[in-house]
């Protein structure tokens, strides 16, 4: 810093900062005729720098700030005239960037780093009990440019980006996205009603789904960035639904770990909440959720439109909103500590050396969203202690347990949880997690419907349809004792395909039909396959149906319960976990892809970001130094410029 030069970093500060800047900048009197114009320039510059209206400091500081900024503006005008003279020949005057260029010029890495640091500070302040600091950091995040930008990015890149609300507005162009950033402001914000859509449930009933507008979704995503770090810090350890880096497999693995011990509890309470999202008390949410109360109240009371009529909302949070799962999770947080502290360990007289033994209640809770189980050593503890406490806990939040789905079972009878059947078999005393009979039946019915709905389709088209369905179901149940279930489902699929083939050729014999549609591949008979021809190369390849039985059974490693995805100290753990999952996925597809991924140092050669399971990726062929290479890139980087120097080959 040089004496006499304007100082821009001390525009907002205390008296000490003003004195220091005064020593360097000097004093320069502003005429009365210039005061208004100088003040307006200051206001515009402050809005551009900080994204908000300037505060009103003390009179002395305000006078100094005006003079300092005046000097800065004069200096910038002098530099601008010199630069304009040098650029007259190469660029026109008053050139303005288009909205598309403005959107592409925003540094996404910088935005993510800015938001990530603020979220880490929120976690630290929450753990220290500094609630005022938490509130101020939330305000800073929700009013920042980078936060609003990432909120727009989220709602324009997820699966619901083409789904509009009641206003029928979609942010499909870059110009619309840039304008949307400026609209995400708290002042004057009023959400629009939700568009109500009913989707069918497994039991034949319909689930009400509320679809907000694009602006309301972006506002929810913005405020979720500030709320989710608190939810992860205060949430139950064994709550796995709608939480970052947690899944159904984590909940099933926790159930297996609790119930497979030698001294494991034998009685289980299967709990389910009746209309959890639709009946949460608004009063409880407004009193207990640590976020902007005014904005939250507007979301809860926005109403919904169904069949052309407007209906008010007096309770519940809408299913379909981005922030709704987090609100539901925070509503149910505290249930784990409640049930675990319900019964304390006690001493019981016994014929031992000390004349007594210590009895533990063996109470554990595993929850995924509104589905949960509670374990105990006996049935009486659940009926007389646990169940009344849970009902009281739910009543305070306006919720009620579902009587038809809430039941008490013994581990030898087994219970269904998240599509798995968990049961201890008396024959060998082992606890096994298998796909439930209901889940198997639903998948088989889905496959039969797909096959019967394509009676006249080609065999190659039918194989491609089924190959999109089979891996997803297999990958979900591959972490349990699913070998027999996979073989059973494969047999049901084979029977349906055999009926499909016989119907197509009613006048042909069974041997002819078998030779036409069922081939011998890799030493295995009765493989549903067909020969296809590539239109470009003319090569003939055999396209076969994937089998569930070919899916290897793996052991799932549960996420650590004491980690926080927003804590910088736990970042290496989650990075290692994501890279391991991505490596396993690539190995299953093709081991060559895994080697390419490793040679690229796990990064996309175009954008330089890590390739993991959070963002979609694809393969492209490029020529580098006269040699063809297959590389992995993000799907969003497909149309961007490729730099061969970013590829490292070992």
Coordinates of C-alpha atoms in Angstrom, one line a residue:
X1 CA 0.0 0.0 0.0
X2 CA 1.3 3.4 -1.0
X3 CA 0.5 6.8 0.6
X4 CA -2.0 8.8 -1.3
X5 CA -3.6 5.7 -3.1
X6 CA -7.3 4.9 -2.4
X7 CA -8.0 2.1 0.0
X8 CA -11.0 -0.1 -1.0
X9 CA -10.7 -2.8 1.6
X10 CA -11.5 -0.5 4.5
X11 CA -14.8 0.8 3.3
X12 CA -16.7 -0.8 6.1
X13 CA -14.9 -0.8 9.5
X14 CA -14.6 0.8 12.8
X15 CA -12.9 4.0 14.0
X16 CA -9.5 2.5 14.2
X17 CA -9.7 1.3 10.6
X18 CA -10.9 4.8 9.6
X19 CA -7.9 6.5 11.3
X20 CA -5.4 4.1 9.6
X21 CA -6.9 4.7 6.2
X22 CA -7.0 8.5 6.9
X23 CA -3.2 8.4 7.5
X24 CA -2.6 6.8 4.1
X25 CA -5.2 8.5 1.9
X26 CA -5.2 12.0 3.5
X27 CA -8.2 14.3 3.8
X28 CA -9.9 15.9 0.9
X29 CA -12.9 18.1 1.3
X30 CA -16.0 17.4 -0.8
X31 CA -18.1 20.4 -2.0
X32 CA -21.8 20.5 -1.1
X33 CA -22.8 20.3 -4.7
X34 CA -20.9 17.1 -5.1
X35 CA -22.0 15.3 -1.9
X36 CA -25.2 13.9 -3.4
X37 CA -23.5 12.4 -6.5
X38 CA -20.6 11.1 -4.4
X39 CA -23.0 9.4 -2.0
X40 CA -24.9 7.8 -4.9
X41 CA -21.6 6.5 -6.3
X42 CA -20.7 5.0 -2.9
X43 CA -24.1 3.3 -2.7
X44 CA -23.7 1.7 -6.2
X45 CA -20.2 0.6 -5.5
X46 CA -21.0 -1.0 -2.2
X47 CA -24.0 -2.8 -3.7
X48 CA -21.7 -4.2 -6.4
X49 CA -19.1 -5.3 -3.9
X50 CA -21.2 -6.7 -1.1
X51 CA -24.5 -7.5 -2.8
X52 CA -26.6 -5.4 -0.4
X53 CA -27.5 -1.9 0.6
X54 CA -24.7 -0.2 2.6
X55 CA -25.0 0.2 6.4
X56 CA -25.0 3.6 8.1
X57 CA -21.8 3.9 10.2
X58 CA -21.0 6.8 12.5
X59 CA -21.0 10.3 11.0
X60 CA -17.2 10.6 11.1
X61 CA -16.7 7.2 9.4
X62 CA -19.3 7.8 6.8
X63 CA -17.7 11.1 5.8
X64 CA -14.3 9.4 5.6
X65 CA -15.7 6.5 3.5
X66 CA -17.3 9.0 1.1
X67 CA -14.0 10.8 0.6
X68 CA -12.0 7.5 0.2
X69 CA -14.4 6.1 -2.3
X70 CA -14.5 9.4 -4.2
X71 CA -10.7 9.1 -4.6
X72 CA -11.1 5.6 -5.7
X73 CA -13.6 6.5 -8.4
X74 CA -11.5 9.3 -9.7
X75 CA -8.5 6.9 -10.0
X76 CA -10.6 4.3 -11.8
X77 CA -11.9 6.9 -14.2
X78 CA -8.3 8.0 -15.1
X79 CA -7.3 4.4 -15.6
X80 CA -10.4 3.7 -17.7
X81 CA -9.7 6.5 -20.1
X82 CA -6.2 5.2 -20.7
X83 CA -7.4 1.6 -21.3
X84 CA -10.1 2.8 -23.7
X85 CA -7.5 4.5 -25.9
X86 CA -5.4 1.3 -26.0
X87 CA -8.5 -0.9 -26.9
X88 CA -10.1 1.3 -29.5
X89 CA -8.5 -0.6 -32.3
X90 CA -9.4 -4.2 -31.1
X91 CA -12.8 -3.8 -29.4
X92 CA -15.9 -1.6 -29.7
X93 CA -16.8 0.8 -26.9
X94 CA -19.4 -0.1 -24.3
X95 CA -19.2 -3.8 -25.0
X96 CA -21.5 -5.7 -22.7
X97 CA -21.4 -9.5 -22.0
X98 CA -24.4 -11.5 -22.9
X99 CA -26.3 -13.5 -20.3
X100 CA -24.9 -16.8 -21.6
X101 CA -21.4 -15.5 -21.3
X102 CA -22.1 -14.2 -17.8
X103 CA -23.4 -17.6 -16.7
X104 CA -20.4 -19.4 -18.1
X105 CA -17.9 -17.0 -16.6
X106 CA -19.1 -17.7 -13.0
X107 CA -16.4 -19.8 -11.3
X108 CA -18.3 -22.8 -9.8
X109 CA -15.2 -24.1 -7.9
X110 CA -14.9 -20.7 -6.1
X111 CA -18.6 -20.7 -5.3
X112 CA -18.5 -24.2 -3.9
X113 CA -15.4 -23.4 -1.8
X114 CA -17.1 -20.3 -0.4
X115 CA -20.2 -22.1 0.6
X116 CA -18.3 -25.1 2.0
X117 CA -16.2 -22.8 4.3
X118 CA -19.4 -21.1 5.6
X119 CA -21.0 -24.5 6.2
X120 CA -17.9 -25.6 8.2
X121 CA -18.1 -22.5 10.3
X122 CA -21.8 -23.1 11.0
X123 CA -20.9 -26.6 12.2
X124 CA -18.2 -25.3 14.5
X125 CA -20.4 -22.6 15.9
X126 CA -23.3 -25.1 16.5
X127 CA -21.0 -27.5 18.4
X128 CA -19.8 -24.6 20.6
X129 CA -23.3 -23.5 21.4
X130 CA -22.9 -20.1 19.8
X131 CA -26.4 -19.8 18.4
X132 CA -26.1 -16.1 17.6
X133 CA -23.0 -16.8 15.5
X134 CA -24.9 -19.6 13.7
X135 CA -27.7 -17.2 12.8
X136 CA -25.4 -14.6 11.4
X137 CA -23.5 -17.2 9.3
X138 CA -26.8 -18.5 8.0
X139 CA -27.8 -14.9 7.0
X140 CA -24.5 -14.4 5.3
X141 CA -24.9 -17.6 3.3
X142 CA -28.5 -17.1 2.2
X143 CA -27.7 -13.5 1.1
X144 CA -24.5 -14.3 -0.8
X145 CA -24.1 -14.3 -4.5
X146 CA -22.4 -17.7 -4.6
X147 CA -25.1 -19.3 -2.5
X148 CA -27.8 -18.1 -4.8
X149 CA -25.8 -19.3 -7.8
X150 CA -25.4 -22.8 -6.4
X151 CA -29.2 -22.9 -5.6
X152 CA -30.0 -22.1 -9.2
X153 CA -27.5 -24.7 -10.3
X154 CA -29.1 -27.4 -8.2
X155 CA -32.7 -26.9 -9.4
X156 CA -31.6 -26.7 -13.0
X157 CA -29.5 -29.8 -13.0
X158 CA -31.5 -32.3 -11.0
X159 CA -34.2 -34.7 -12.2
X160 CA -37.0 -32.2 -11.7
X161 CA -35.5 -29.5 -13.8
X162 CA -38.1 -29.9 -16.5
X163 CA -41.0 -30.0 -14.1
X164 CA -42.8 -26.7 -13.7
X165 CA -45.0 -25.4 -10.9
X166 CA -48.3 -23.5 -11.1
X167 CA -46.6 -20.7 -13.1
X168 CA -45.4 -23.1 -15.8
X169 CA -42.0 -21.5 -15.8
X170 CA -38.8 -23.4 -16.4
X171 CA -35.2 -22.1 -16.3
X172 CA -33.9 -23.9 -19.3
X173 CA -31.7 -21.2 -20.8
X174 CA -28.5 -19.5 -19.5
X175 CA -30.2 -16.1 -19.7
X176 CA -33.1 -17.3 -17.5
X177 CA -30.6 -18.8 -15.0
X178 CA -28.6 -15.5 -14.7
X179 CA -31.8 -13.5 -14.1
X180 CA -33.0 -16.1 -11.6
X181 CA -30.0 -15.4 -9.4
X182 CA -31.1 -11.8 -8.9
X183 CA -34.6 -12.8 -8.0
X184 CA -33.6 -15.0 -5.0
X185 CA -34.1 -12.2 -2.3
X186 CA -35.7 -12.4 1.1
X187 CA -37.2 -8.9 0.8
X188 CA -40.6 -9.0 -0.8
X189 CA -40.5 -12.8 -1.3
X190 CA -43.8 -14.5 -1.4
X191 CA -44.0 -18.2 -2.4
X192 CA -46.7 -19.4 -4.9
X193 CA -49.1 -22.3 -4.1
X194 CA -47.9 -25.8 -4.8
X195 CA -49.1 -27.9 -7.7
X196 CA -50.7 -31.0 -6.2
X197 CA -50.2 -34.3 -8.0
X198 CA -51.2 -37.7 -6.7
X199 CA -49.0 -40.7 -7.3
X200 CA -49.9 -44.4 -6.5
X201 CA -48.5 -46.2 -3.5
X202 CA -47.8 -49.9 -3.0
X203 CA -50.9 -50.5 -1.0
X204 CA -53.1 -49.1 -3.7
X205 CA -53.6 -45.7 -2.1
X206 CA -52.3 -42.4 -3.5
X207 CA -49.5 -40.2 -2.2
X208 CA -50.0 -36.4 -2.4
X209 CA -47.0 -34.7 -4.0
X210 CA -46.7 -30.9 -3.9
X211 CA -44.5 -29.4 -6.7
X212 CA -43.2 -25.8 -6.0
X213 CA -42.3 -23.4 -8.7
X214 CA -38.7 -23.1 -9.9
X215 CA -38.1 -19.9 -7.8
X216 CA -39.6 -21.5 -4.6
X217 CA -37.4 -24.6 -5.2
X218 CA -34.3 -22.5 -5.6
X219 CA -35.1 -20.5 -2.4
X220 CA -35.6 -23.8 -0.5
X221 CA -32.3 -25.1 -1.9
X222 CA -30.6 -21.8 -0.8
X223 CA -31.9 -22.0 2.8
X224 CA -31.2 -25.8 2.9
X225 CA -27.5 -25.0 2.5
X226 CA -27.6 -23.1 5.7
X227 CA -29.9 -25.5 7.6
X228 CA -28.4 -28.9 6.6
X229 CA -25.1 -28.4 8.5
X230 CA -27.1 -27.9 11.7
X231 CA -29.3 -30.9 10.9
X232 CA -26.2 -33.1 10.5
X233 CA -24.7 -31.9 13.7
X234 CA -27.8 -32.4 15.9
X235 CA -29.3 -35.4 14.1
X236 CA -29.6 -38.9 15.6
X237 CA -26.6 -41.1 15.1
X238 CA -28.6 -44.0 13.6
X239 CA -30.9 -41.9 11.4
X240 CA -30.1 -42.8 7.8
X241 CA -32.9 -41.4 5.6
X242 CA -32.5 -38.3 3.5
X243 CA -29.0 -37.5 4.8
X244 CA -25.8 -36.9 3.0
X245 CA -23.7 -40.0 2.3
X246 CA -26.2 -42.2 4.1
X247 CA -28.4 -44.8 2.5
X248 CA -30.8 -47.8 3.1
X249 CA -27.8 -50.2 3.1
X250 CA -26.4 -48.3 6.1
X251 CA -29.7 -48.8 8.0
X252 CA -29.8 -52.5 7.1
X253 CA -26.2 -53.1 8.1
X254 CA -26.9 -51.4 11.5
X255 CA -29.9 -53.7 12.1
X256 CA -27.7 -56.7 11.3
X257 CA -24.9 -55.5 13.6
X258 CA -27.4 -55.0 16.5
X259 CA -29.4 -58.2 16.1
X260 CA -26.6 -60.7 15.2
X261 CA -24.6 -60.5 18.4
X262 CA -24.6 -63.4 20.9
X263 CA -26.4 -61.2 23.5
X264 CA -28.6 -59.5 21.0
X265 CA -32.2 -58.4 21.8
X266 CA -34.9 -60.7 20.6
X267 CA -38.0 -58.4 20.4
X268 CA -38.5 -55.7 17.8
X269 CA -41.0 -52.8 17.5
X270 CA -41.7 -52.0 13.9
X271 CA -42.8 -48.4 13.8
X272 CA -44.4 -46.4 11.0
X273 CA -45.8 -42.9 11.2
X274 CA -49.2 -42.2 9.6
X275 CA -48.8 -39.5 7.0
X276 CA -45.6 -38.1 8.5
X277 CA -45.1 -35.3 6.0
X278 CA -48.7 -34.3 5.9
X279 CA -49.4 -33.9 9.6
X280 CA -46.3 -32.3 11.2
X281 CA -47.4 -29.4 13.4
X282 CA -46.6 -26.0 12.0
X283 CA -46.4 -24.5 15.4
X284 CA -43.7 -27.0 16.4
X285 CA -41.7 -26.4 13.3
X286 CA -41.7 -22.6 13.8
X287 CA -40.7 -22.9 17.4
X288 CA -37.9 -25.5 17.0
X289 CA -36.4 -25.3 13.5
X290 CA -33.3 -23.0 13.5
X291 CA -33.8 -21.0 10.4
X292 CA -35.5 -17.8 9.2
X293 CA -39.0 -18.0 10.8
X294 CA -40.7 -15.6 8.4
X295 CA -39.5 -17.5 5.3
X296 CA -40.4 -20.9 6.9
X297 CA -43.9 -19.6 7.8
X298 CA -44.5 -18.5 4.2
X299 CA -43.6 -21.9 2.8
X300 CA -45.8 -23.8 5.3
X301 CA -48.8 -21.5 4.7
X302 CA -48.5 -21.2 0.9
X303 CA -51.3 -23.6 0.1
X304 CA -51.8 -25.9 -2.9
X305 CA -53.7 -26.0 -6.2
X306 CA -55.6 -29.2 -7.1
X307 CA -58.1 -29.6 -9.9
X308 CA -58.1 -25.9 -10.5
X309 CA -59.0 -25.0 -6.8
X310 CA -56.9 -23.3 -4.2
X311 CA -56.7 -25.0 -0.8
X312 CA -55.0 -23.7 2.4
X313 CA -52.4 -25.7 4.4
X314 CA -52.9 -25.8 8.1
X315 CA -50.4 -28.7 8.9
X316 CA -47.6 -30.7 7.4
X317 CA -44.7 -29.9 5.0
X318 CA -45.2 -30.7 1.3
X319 CA -43.8 -33.8 -0.2
X320 CA -41.8 -32.7 -3.2
X321 CA -40.1 -29.7 -1.6
X322 CA -36.4 -29.7 -1.5
X323 CA -36.2 -28.8 2.2
X324 CA -39.1 -31.0 3.4
X325 CA -37.1 -34.2 4.1
X326 CA -34.7 -32.2 6.2
X327 CA -37.6 -30.6 8.2
X328 CA -39.1 -34.1 8.7
X329 CA -35.8 -35.5 9.9
X330 CA -35.3 -32.6 12.4
X331 CA -38.8 -33.2 13.6
X332 CA -38.0 -36.8 14.6
X333 CA -34.5 -36.1 15.9
X334 CA -34.3 -36.9 19.6
X335 CA -36.2 -40.1 19.4
X336 CA -33.1 -42.2 19.7
X337 CA -31.9 -40.6 23.0
X338 CA -35.5 -40.8 24.3
X339 CA -35.9 -44.5 23.9
X340 CA -32.3 -45.4 24.9
X341 CA -32.6 -43.5 28.2
X342 CA -36.1 -44.9 28.9
X343 CA -34.8 -47.9 30.9
X344 CA -31.6 -47.7 32.8
X345 CA -29.5 -50.8 33.5
X346 CA -30.3 -52.4 36.8
X347 CA -29.1 -55.2 39.1
X348 CA -31.0 -58.4 39.6
X349 CA -30.5 -61.1 42.4
X350 CA -28.9 -64.3 41.0
X351 CA -26.9 -67.3 42.1
X352 CA -23.5 -65.9 41.2
X353 CA -20.3 -65.0 43.1
X354 CA -21.6 -61.6 43.9
X355 CA -25.2 -62.6 44.3
X356 CA -26.5 -60.4 41.5
X357 CA -26.1 -59.7 37.8
X358 CA -26.3 -56.5 35.8
X359 CA -29.3 -56.4 33.4
X360 CA -29.1 -54.2 30.3
X361 CA -32.3 -53.2 28.5
X362 CA -30.7 -53.7 25.0
X363 CA -32.7 -50.8 23.6
X364 CA -31.5 -49.7 20.1
X365 CA -33.2 -47.5 17.5
X366 CA -32.6 -47.6 13.7
X367 CA -34.5 -45.0 11.6
X368 CA -34.9 -44.3 8.0
X369 CA -37.1 -41.2 7.4
X370 CA -40.4 -42.1 9.0
X371 CA -39.8 -45.9 9.2
X372 CA -38.0 -47.1 12.3
X373 CA -37.4 -50.2 14.5
X374 CA -36.7 -50.3 18.3
X375 CA -35.2 -53.4 19.9
X376 CA -35.6 -54.6 23.5
X377 CA -34.8 -57.7 25.6
X378 CA -38.5 -58.5 26.3
X379 CA -41.9 -57.7 25.0
X380 CA -43.2 -56.1 28.2
X381 CA -40.5 -53.3 28.0
X382 CA -41.8 -52.3 24.6
X383 CA -45.5 -52.4 25.5
X384 CA -45.3 -50.7 28.9
X385 CA -42.3 -48.3 28.5
X386 CA -41.2 -47.7 24.9
X387 CA -44.5 -47.5 23.0
X388 CA -46.1 -44.9 25.4
X389 CA -43.0 -42.7 25.2
X390 CA -43.0 -42.8 21.4
X391 CA -46.7 -41.9 21.2
X392 CA -46.2 -39.0 23.5
X393 CA -43.1 -37.9 21.5
X394 CA -45.2 -38.0 18.3
X395 CA -48.2 -36.3 19.8
X396 CA -46.1 -33.2 20.7
X397 CA -45.3 -32.9 17.0
X398 CA -48.8 -33.5 15.7
X399 CA -48.0 -37.1 14.5
X400 CA -49.6 -40.5 15.1
X401 CA -48.3 -44.0 14.7
X402 CA -49.9 -46.1 12.1
X403 CA -51.8 -48.9 13.9
X404 CA -51.8 -51.3 10.9
X405 CA -48.0 -51.0 10.3
X406 CA -46.8 -50.7 13.9
X407 CA -46.4 -54.1 15.5
X408 CA -44.2 -56.1 17.9
X409 CA -42.4 -59.2 16.6
X410 CA -39.9 -61.8 17.8
X411 CA -36.6 -62.1 15.8
X412 CA -37.4 -65.8 15.1
X413 CA -40.5 -64.7 13.2
X414 CA -38.6 -62.0 11.2
X415 CA -39.7 -58.6 10.1
X416 CA -39.6 -56.5 6.9
X417 CA -37.6 -53.3 6.8
X418 CA -36.7 -51.2 3.7
X419 CA -37.4 -54.1 1.3
X420 CA -35.4 -56.7 3.3
X421 CA -36.5 -59.5 5.6
X422 CA -34.4 -59.8 8.7
X423 CA -34.8 -63.1 10.6
X424 CA -33.0 -65.4 12.9
X425 CA -33.4 -69.0 11.8
X426 CA -33.8 -71.7 14.5
X427 CA -32.0 -74.4 12.4
X428 CA -28.6 -72.8 12.6
X429 CA -29.2 -69.8 14.9
X430 CA -27.9 -67.4 12.2
X431 CA -29.4 -64.0 11.4
X432 CA -29.9 -63.4 7.6
X433 CA -31.0 -60.4 5.7
X434 CA -32.8 -61.4 2.5
X435 CA -35.0 -59.7 -0.1
X436 CA -38.6 -59.7 1.3
X437 CA -41.3 -61.8 -0.4
X438 CA -43.2 -58.7 -1.2
X439 CA -40.2 -57.0 -2.9
X440 CA -39.6 -60.1 -5.0
X441 CA -43.3 -60.3 -6.0
X442 CA -43.3 -56.6 -7.0
X443 CA -40.2 -56.9 -9.1
X444 CA -41.5 -60.1 -10.8
X445 CA -44.8 -58.4 -11.5
X446 CA -43.0 -55.4 -13.0
X447 CA -41.0 -57.6 -15.3
X448 CA -44.1 -59.6 -16.4
X449 CA -45.9 -56.3 -17.2
X450 CA -43.0 -55.1 -19.3
X451 CA -42.7 -58.4 -21.2
X452 CA -46.5 -58.8 -21.8
X453 CA -46.7 -55.1 -22.9
X454 CA -44.1 -55.8 -25.7
X455 CA -45.6 -58.9 -27.3
X456 CA -44.7 -57.8 -30.8
X457 CA -41.3 -56.2 -30.0
X458 CA -38.0 -57.6 -31.3
X459 CA -36.0 -59.8 -29.0
X460 CA -33.1 -57.3 -29.1
X461 CA -35.4 -54.4 -28.0
X462 CA -36.9 -56.5 -25.2
X463 CA -33.5 -57.5 -23.9
X464 CA -32.4 -53.9 -23.8
X465 CA -35.5 -52.9 -21.8
X466 CA -35.0 -55.7 -19.3
X467 CA -31.2 -55.0 -19.0
X468 CA -32.1 -51.5 -17.7
X469 CA -34.3 -52.9 -15.0
X470 CA -32.4 -55.9 -13.7
X471 CA -29.0 -54.3 -12.6
X472 CA -30.7 -51.7 -10.4
X473 CA -32.7 -54.2 -8.4
X474 CA -29.7 -56.5 -8.1
X475 CA -27.4 -53.8 -6.9
X476 CA -29.8 -52.8 -4.1
X477 CA -30.1 -56.4 -2.7
X478 CA -26.6 -57.6 -3.4
X479 CA -25.4 -56.7 0.2
X480 CA -27.5 -59.4 1.8
X481 CA -28.0 -63.2 1.7
X482 CA -29.7 -62.9 -1.8
X483 CA -28.3 -65.8 -3.8
X484 CA -31.4 -68.0 -3.6
X485 CA -33.7 -65.0 -4.1
X486 CA -31.8 -64.0 -7.3
X487 CA -32.0 -67.5 -8.7
X488 CA -35.7 -67.6 -7.9
X489 CA -36.4 -64.3 -9.7
X490 CA -34.3 -65.5 -12.7
X491 CA -36.5 -68.6 -13.0
X492 CA -39.7 -66.5 -12.9
X493 CA -38.3 -64.2 -15.6
X494 CA -37.3 -67.3 -17.7
X495 CA -40.9 -68.7 -17.5
X496 CA -42.4 -65.4 -18.6
X497 CA -39.9 -65.2 -21.6
X498 CA -40.7 -68.8 -22.6
X499 CA -44.4 -67.9 -22.7
X500 CA -43.6 -64.8 -24.7
X501 CA -41.6 -66.8 -27.2
X502 CA -44.3 -69.6 -27.6
X503 CA -47.0 -67.0 -28.2
X504 CA -44.9 -65.4 -31.1
X505 CA -44.6 -68.8 -32.9
X506 CA -47.7 -70.9 -32.1
X507 CA -47.1 -73.2 -35.1
X508 CA -43.5 -73.9 -34.3
X509 CA -42.1 -76.7 -32.1
X510 CA -40.5 -76.2 -28.7
X511 CA -37.0 -77.2 -30.1
X512 CA -37.2 -74.6 -32.8
X513 CA -38.3 -71.9 -30.4
X514 CA -35.5 -72.9 -28.0
X515 CA -32.9 -72.7 -30.8
X516 CA -34.3 -69.3 -31.9
X517 CA -34.3 -67.4 -28.6
X518 CA -32.3 -69.4 -26.1
X519 CA -28.5 -69.8 -26.8
X520 CA -25.6 -71.5 -25.1
X521 CA -23.2 -68.8 -23.8
X522 CA -20.0 -69.5 -21.8
X523 CA -21.0 -73.1 -21.2
X524 CA -24.5 -72.2 -19.9
X525 CA -27.7 -73.3 -21.6
X526 CA -31.0 -71.5 -21.9
X527 CA -29.6 -68.0 -22.1
X528 CA -32.1 -65.6 -23.6
X529 CA -30.1 -63.9 -26.4
X530 CA -30.1 -62.8 -30.0
X531 CA -27.6 -61.8 -32.7
X532 CA -27.4 -58.1 -33.5
X533 CA -25.6 -56.3 -36.3
X534 CA -23.8 -52.9 -36.0
X535 CA -25.0 -50.6 -38.7
X536 CA -21.7 -48.7 -39.0
X537 CA -19.1 -51.5 -38.8
X538 CA -21.3 -54.4 -39.9
X539 CA -20.0 -56.6 -37.1
X540 CA -22.4 -59.2 -35.5
X541 CA -22.5 -59.4 -31.8
X542 CA -24.5 -61.5 -29.4
X543 CA -26.9 -59.5 -27.1
X544 CA -27.9 -61.5 -24.0
X545 CA -30.2 -60.9 -21.1
X546 CA -28.5 -60.2 -17.8
X547 CA -29.0 -62.6 -14.9
X548 CA -29.5 -61.7 -11.3
X549 CA -27.5 -64.8 -10.2
X550 CA -24.4 -63.4 -11.9
X551 CA -24.4 -60.4 -9.4
X552 CA -21.7 -61.0 -6.8
X553 CA -22.7 -60.8 -3.1
X554 CA -20.7 -58.1 -1.3
X555 CA -20.3 -57.0 2.3
X556 CA -21.4 -53.4 2.9
X557 CA -19.2 -51.1 5.0
X558 CA -21.5 -48.9 7.1
X559 CA -20.7 -45.2 7.4
X560 CA -19.2 -44.0 10.6
X561 CA -21.8 -42.7 13.0
X562 CA -19.7 -39.9 14.5
X563 CA -18.8 -38.2 11.3
X564 CA -20.2 -35.0 9.7
X565 CA -20.0 -34.4 6.0
X566 CA -19.6 -30.6 6.6
X567 CA -16.7 -30.9 9.0
X568 CA -13.3 -30.4 7.3
X569 CA -11.8 -32.9 9.7
X570 CA -14.0 -35.7 8.2
X571 CA -13.4 -34.7 4.5
X572 CA -10.6 -37.2 3.9
X573 CA -12.8 -40.0 5.2
X574 CA -15.7 -39.2 2.9
X575 CA -13.3 -38.6 -0.1
X576 CA -11.8 -42.1 0.4
X577 CA -15.2 -43.6 0.8
X578 CA -16.5 -42.0 -2.4
X579 CA -13.4 -43.0 -4.4
X580 CA -13.8 -46.6 -3.2
X581 CA -17.4 -46.8 -4.2
X582 CA -16.7 -45.3 -7.6
X583 CA -13.8 -47.8 -8.2
X584 CA -16.1 -50.8 -7.3
X585 CA -18.8 -49.5 -9.7
X586 CA -16.3 -49.1 -12.6
X587 CA -14.8 -52.6 -11.9
X588 CA -18.3 -54.1 -12.2
X589 CA -18.9 -52.4 -15.5
X590 CA -15.5 -53.0 -17.1
X591 CA -12.1 -53.3 -15.4
X592 CA -10.6 -51.3 -18.3
X593 CA -12.7 -48.3 -17.2
X594 CA -11.3 -48.6 -13.7
X595 CA -7.7 -48.5 -15.1
X596 CA -8.6 -45.5 -17.2
X597 CA -10.1 -43.7 -14.2
X598 CA -6.9 -44.4 -12.2
X599 CA -4.6 -43.2 -15.0
X600 CA -6.6 -40.0 -15.1
X601 CA -5.9 -39.5 -11.4
X602 CA -9.7 -39.9 -10.8
X603 CA -10.4 -36.5 -12.4
X604 CA -12.2 -35.3 -15.5
X605 CA -9.5 -34.0 -18.0
X606 CA -11.8 -31.1 -19.1
X607 CA -13.1 -29.6 -15.8
X608 CA -10.4 -31.1 -13.5
X609 CA -13.0 -32.2 -10.9
X610 CA -13.2 -35.6 -9.2
X611 CA -15.2 -38.3 -11.1
X612 CA -17.4 -40.0 -8.5
X613 CA -20.9 -41.4 -8.1
X614 CA -22.3 -37.9 -7.3
X615 CA -22.2 -36.7 -10.9
X616 CA -23.0 -38.5 -14.1
X617 CA -20.0 -39.5 -16.3
X618 CA -19.5 -40.9 -19.8
X619 CA -16.8 -42.2 -22.1
X620 CA -15.5 -40.5 -25.2
X621 CA -12.8 -41.3 -27.8
X622 CA -10.1 -38.8 -28.5
X623 CA -6.9 -38.8 -30.5
X624 CA -3.8 -37.7 -28.5
X625 CA -0.4 -37.6 -30.4
X626 CA -1.8 -39.7 -33.1
X627 CA -3.1 -42.4 -30.8
X628 CA -6.8 -43.1 -30.0
X629 CA -7.7 -43.0 -26.3
X630 CA -10.8 -43.7 -24.4
X631 CA -11.3 -41.2 -21.6
X632 CA -13.8 -40.6 -18.8
X633 CA -15.5 -37.2 -18.5
X634 CA -18.5 -35.7 -16.8
X635 CA -21.6 -35.7 -18.9
X636 CA -21.9 -31.9 -18.4
X637 CA -18.4 -31.5 -19.9
X638 CA -19.4 -33.2 -23.2
X639 CA -19.6 -30.0 -25.2
X640 CA -16.7 -28.2 -23.6
X641 CA -13.2 -27.7 -25.1
X642 CA -10.9 -30.6 -24.6
X643 CA -7.2 -30.1 -23.7
X644 CA -5.0 -33.2 -24.4
X645 CA -2.4 -32.0 -21.9
X646 CA -4.7 -32.7 -19.1
X647 CA -4.5 -36.5 -19.7
X648 CA -1.8 -38.4 -17.9
X649 CA -0.9 -41.8 -19.2
X650 CA 1.3 -44.2 -17.3

